[in-house]
Amino acid sequence: MVKDQEVERIAKKLDKMVHKKNTDGAIDLLRELKNMKMSLETLQSTRIGMSVNAVRKQSSDEEVQTLAKSLIKTWKKLLDGSEGKSEEKKKGGSPLQSSSSKDCPGSSDTSNKPETPKTPTTPVTPKFTTFPPAPVTTDSVRTKCRELLVAALQTDGKC
């Protein structure tokens, strides 16, 4: 857990820099963080991402901002990758295999029985939304804007 302590030390230094509004030396700390192999647990327990983001927002140095952005992006990829794995474990396998064999009309299940219309598993709700009644106005520009907004928000019912 020496790595966690080192990351916490860097996070405290970065937070002090933000508090004092002086980000001189932040580039060295960010480079240290970039050279470290970061685990998801370390990221979450130390909350280093928040400190790096605060320095990125506070700093006027473009190099600091760029390095901070790249660190945050790589850490987000690490986070997204672990969430995807945990969701697959919860579902018990890849969702594509189970759904594609059931929904595909050319699968081997349909050759045994004559094709019958399948009922959807989820209830179909109408896709139309109701808008509150339009107030009567005599302003032609306002009326036209409302019409254009309604037309843009309405869908034709196709997926």
mmCIF file of C-alpha atoms in Angstrom:
data_model
loop_
_atom_site.group_PDB
_atom_site.id
_atom_site.type_symbol
_atom_site.label_atom_id
_atom_site.label_comp_id
_atom_site.label_asym_id
_atom_site.label_seq_id
_atom_site.Cartn_x
_atom_site.Cartn_y
_atom_site.Cartn_z
ATOM 1 C CA MET A 1 0.000 0.000 0.000
ATOM 2 C CA VAL A 2 3.000 2.304 -0.353
ATOM 3 C CA LYS A 3 1.623 3.296 -3.738
ATOM 4 C CA ASP A 4 -1.655 4.479 -2.194
ATOM 5 C CA GLN A 5 0.271 6.610 0.283
ATOM 6 C CA GLU A 6 2.372 8.092 -2.506
ATOM 7 C CA VAL A 7 -0.746 8.918 -4.527
ATOM 8 C CA GLU A 8 -2.374 10.475 -1.447
ATOM 9 C CA ARG A 9 0.757 12.577 -0.881
ATOM 10 C CA ILE A 10 0.601 13.859 -4.458
ATOM 11 C CA ALA A 11 -3.142 14.517 -4.125
ATOM 12 C CA LYS A 12 -2.563 16.613 -0.994
ATOM 13 C CA LYS A 13 0.122 18.635 -2.751
ATOM 14 C CA LEU A 14 -2.153 19.230 -5.727
ATOM 15 C CA ASP A 15 -5.011 20.274 -3.435
ATOM 16 C CA LYS A 16 -2.719 22.739 -1.646
ATOM 17 C CA MET A 17 -1.705 24.212 -4.998
ATOM 18 C CA VAL A 18 -5.348 24.706 -5.941
ATOM 19 C CA HIS A 19 -6.152 26.207 -2.539
ATOM 20 C CA LYS A 20 -3.239 28.663 -2.810
ATOM 21 C CA LYS A 21 -4.074 29.295 -6.485
ATOM 22 C CA ASN A 22 -0.466 28.616 -7.425
ATOM 23 C CA THR A 23 0.023 25.656 -9.758
ATOM 24 C CA ASP A 24 3.789 25.992 -10.151
ATOM 25 C CA GLY A 25 5.337 22.539 -9.903
ATOM 26 C CA ALA A 26 2.118 20.736 -10.803
ATOM 27 C CA ILE A 27 3.661 19.443 -14.018
ATOM 28 C CA ASP A 28 6.221 17.410 -12.053
ATOM 29 C CA LEU A 29 3.534 15.852 -9.863
ATOM 30 C CA LEU A 30 1.379 15.041 -12.883
ATOM 31 C CA ARG A 31 4.349 13.378 -14.594
ATOM 32 C CA GLU A 32 4.894 11.276 -11.463
ATOM 33 C CA LEU A 33 1.266 10.191 -11.624
ATOM 34 C CA LYS A 34 1.571 9.380 -15.319
ATOM 35 C CA ASN A 35 4.534 7.092 -14.647
ATOM 36 C CA MET A 36 2.639 5.173 -11.939
ATOM 37 C CA LYS A 37 0.569 2.111 -12.776
ATOM 38 C CA MET A 38 -2.794 3.047 -11.324
ATOM 39 C CA SER A 39 -5.398 0.544 -10.171
ATOM 40 C CA LEU A 40 -9.102 1.251 -10.002
ATOM 41 C CA GLU A 41 -9.066 0.723 -6.242
ATOM 42 C CA THR A 42 -6.298 3.306 -5.819
ATOM 43 C CA LEU A 43 -8.170 5.812 -7.961
ATOM 44 C CA GLN A 44 -11.337 5.417 -5.932
ATOM 45 C CA SER A 45 -9.764 5.345 -2.473
ATOM 46 C CA THR A 46 -7.474 8.354 -2.988
ATOM 47 C CA ARG A 47 -9.864 10.375 -5.199
ATOM 48 C CA ILE A 48 -6.811 11.585 -7.113
ATOM 49 C CA GLY A 49 -8.918 12.262 -10.201
ATOM 50 C CA MET A 50 -10.738 15.080 -8.451
ATOM 51 C CA SER A 51 -7.462 16.700 -7.417
ATOM 52 C CA VAL A 52 -6.027 16.424 -10.923
ATOM 53 C CA ASN A 53 -9.208 17.894 -12.409
ATOM 54 C CA ALA A 54 -9.106 20.808 -9.949
ATOM 55 C CA VAL A 55 -5.508 21.555 -10.950
ATOM 56 C CA ARG A 56 -6.482 21.337 -14.621
ATOM 57 C CA LYS A 57 -9.231 23.914 -14.125
ATOM 58 C CA GLN A 58 -7.068 26.218 -11.985
ATOM 59 C CA SER A 59 -3.905 26.178 -14.079
ATOM 60 C CA SER A 60 -3.203 28.598 -16.885
ATOM 61 C CA ASP A 61 -0.271 26.484 -18.141
ATOM 62 C CA GLU A 62 -1.332 24.648 -21.289
ATOM 63 C CA GLU A 63 1.069 21.760 -20.668
ATOM 64 C CA VAL A 64 -0.424 21.153 -17.205
ATOM 65 C CA GLN A 65 -3.935 21.216 -18.655
ATOM 66 C CA THR A 66 -3.050 18.795 -21.449
ATOM 67 C CA LEU A 67 -1.289 16.334 -19.162
ATOM 68 C CA ALA A 68 -4.124 16.460 -16.643
ATOM 69 C CA LYS A 69 -6.680 15.814 -19.388
ATOM 70 C CA SER A 70 -4.747 12.826 -20.692
ATOM 71 C CA LEU A 71 -4.438 11.367 -17.181
ATOM 72 C CA ILE A 72 -8.154 11.748 -16.574
ATOM 73 C CA LYS A 73 -8.970 10.140 -19.936
ATOM 74 C CA THR A 74 -6.790 7.101 -19.254
ATOM 75 C CA TRP A 75 -8.301 6.717 -15.789
ATOM 76 C CA LYS A 76 -11.822 6.946 -17.224
ATOM 77 C CA LYS A 77 -10.970 4.171 -19.674
ATOM 78 C CA LEU A 78 -9.808 2.067 -16.736
ATOM 79 C CA LEU A 79 -13.075 2.777 -14.943
ATOM 80 C CA ASP A 80 -15.218 2.045 -18.018
ATOM 81 C CA GLY A 81 -13.368 -1.207 -18.676
ATOM 82 C CA SER A 82 -13.935 -2.500 -15.161
ATOM 83 C CA GLU A 83 -17.634 -1.582 -15.213
ATOM 84 C CA GLY A 84 -18.110 -3.513 -18.446
ATOM 85 C CA LYS A 85 -16.509 -6.624 -16.943
ATOM 86 C CA SER A 86 -18.616 -6.476 -13.787
ATOM 87 C CA GLU A 87 -21.827 -6.086 -15.816
ATOM 88 C CA GLU A 88 -20.960 -9.163 -17.887
ATOM 89 C CA LYS A 89 -20.397 -11.187 -14.723
ATOM 90 C CA LYS A 90 -23.751 -10.081 -13.318
ATOM 91 C CA LYS A 91 -25.572 -11.075 -16.498
ATOM 92 C CA GLY A 92 -23.823 -14.430 -16.673
ATOM 93 C CA GLY A 93 -22.223 -14.088 -20.083
ATOM 94 C CA SER A 94 -22.379 -11.958 -23.131
ATOM 95 C CA PRO A 95 -25.856 -10.603 -23.825
ATOM 96 C CA LEU A 96 -25.419 -10.876 -27.585
ATOM 97 C CA GLN A 97 -25.414 -14.676 -27.627
ATOM 98 C CA SER A 98 -28.655 -15.102 -25.716
ATOM 99 C CA SER A 99 -30.646 -12.417 -27.509
ATOM 100 C CA SER A 100 -29.477 -13.128 -31.051
ATOM 101 C CA SER A 101 -30.474 -16.794 -31.011
ATOM 102 C CA LYS A 102 -33.969 -16.009 -29.715
ATOM 103 C CA ASP A 103 -34.752 -13.057 -31.941
ATOM 104 C CA CYS A 104 -33.265 -14.287 -35.205
ATOM 105 C CA PRO A 105 -36.022 -15.563 -37.539
ATOM 106 C CA GLY A 106 -33.565 -17.798 -39.437
ATOM 107 C CA SER A 107 -32.465 -19.754 -36.369
ATOM 108 C CA SER A 108 -32.922 -23.527 -36.029
ATOM 109 C CA ASP A 109 -35.878 -23.137 -33.634
ATOM 110 C CA THR A 110 -38.170 -21.890 -36.406
ATOM 111 C CA SER A 111 -37.547 -24.905 -38.653
ATOM 112 C CA ASN A 112 -39.362 -27.243 -36.228
ATOM 113 C CA LYS A 113 -42.552 -25.180 -35.962
ATOM 114 C CA PRO A 114 -44.503 -23.087 -38.399
ATOM 115 C CA GLU A 115 -43.746 -19.441 -37.949
ATOM 116 C CA THR A 116 -46.182 -17.731 -35.616
ATOM 117 C CA PRO A 117 -46.200 -14.082 -34.710
ATOM 118 C CA LYS A 118 -44.242 -13.528 -31.536
ATOM 119 C CA THR A 119 -45.560 -11.268 -28.847
ATOM 120 C CA PRO A 120 -43.086 -8.694 -27.635
ATOM 121 C CA THR A 121 -41.676 -9.288 -24.174
ATOM 122 C CA THR A 122 -41.997 -5.647 -23.234
ATOM 123 C CA PRO A 123 -45.293 -3.838 -23.527
ATOM 124 C CA VAL A 124 -45.463 -1.475 -26.454
ATOM 125 C CA THR A 125 -46.356 2.030 -25.425
ATOM 126 C CA PRO A 126 -47.330 4.725 -27.858
ATOM 127 C CA LYS A 127 -44.428 6.951 -28.754
ATOM 128 C CA PHE A 128 -46.533 10.086 -28.915
ATOM 129 C CA THR A 129 -46.147 12.589 -26.149
ATOM 130 C CA THR A 130 -48.737 15.152 -25.337
ATOM 131 C CA PHE A 131 -47.800 18.748 -25.005
ATOM 132 C CA PRO A 132 -49.617 21.215 -22.796
ATOM 133 C CA PRO A 133 -52.199 23.266 -24.652
ATOM 134 C CA ALA A 134 -50.597 26.115 -26.514
ATOM 135 C CA PRO A 135 -51.575 29.530 -25.225
ATOM 136 C CA VAL A 136 -53.241 31.753 -27.755
ATOM 137 C CA THR A 137 -50.825 34.413 -28.924
ATOM 138 C CA THR A 138 -50.963 36.852 -31.753
ATOM 139 C CA ASP A 139 -47.186 37.054 -32.159
ATOM 140 C CA SER A 140 -46.472 35.376 -35.488
ATOM 141 C CA VAL A 141 -42.738 34.932 -34.795
ATOM 142 C CA ARG A 142 -43.449 33.211 -31.484
ATOM 143 C CA THR A 143 -46.064 30.976 -33.078
ATOM 144 C CA LYS A 144 -43.709 29.955 -35.899
ATOM 145 C CA CYS A 145 -40.898 29.223 -33.400
ATOM 146 C CA ARG A 146 -43.244 27.011 -31.392
ATOM 147 C CA GLU A 147 -44.295 25.133 -34.519
ATOM 148 C CA LEU A 148 -40.676 24.541 -35.524
ATOM 149 C CA LEU A 149 -39.766 23.336 -32.026
ATOM 150 C CA VAL A 150 -42.706 20.933 -31.920
ATOM 151 C CA ALA A 151 -41.824 19.602 -35.376
ATOM 152 C CA ALA A 152 -38.205 19.085 -34.341
ATOM 153 C CA LEU A 153 -39.141 17.279 -31.134
ATOM 154 C CA GLN A 154 -41.739 14.982 -32.655
ATOM 155 C CA THR A 155 -40.587 11.710 -34.157
ATOM 156 C CA ASP A 156 -42.158 9.849 -37.006
ATOM 157 C CA GLY A 157 -42.494 6.665 -34.923
ATOM 158 C CA LYS A 158 -39.622 4.817 -36.642
ATOM 159 C CA CYS A 159 -36.769 3.432 -34.598
#
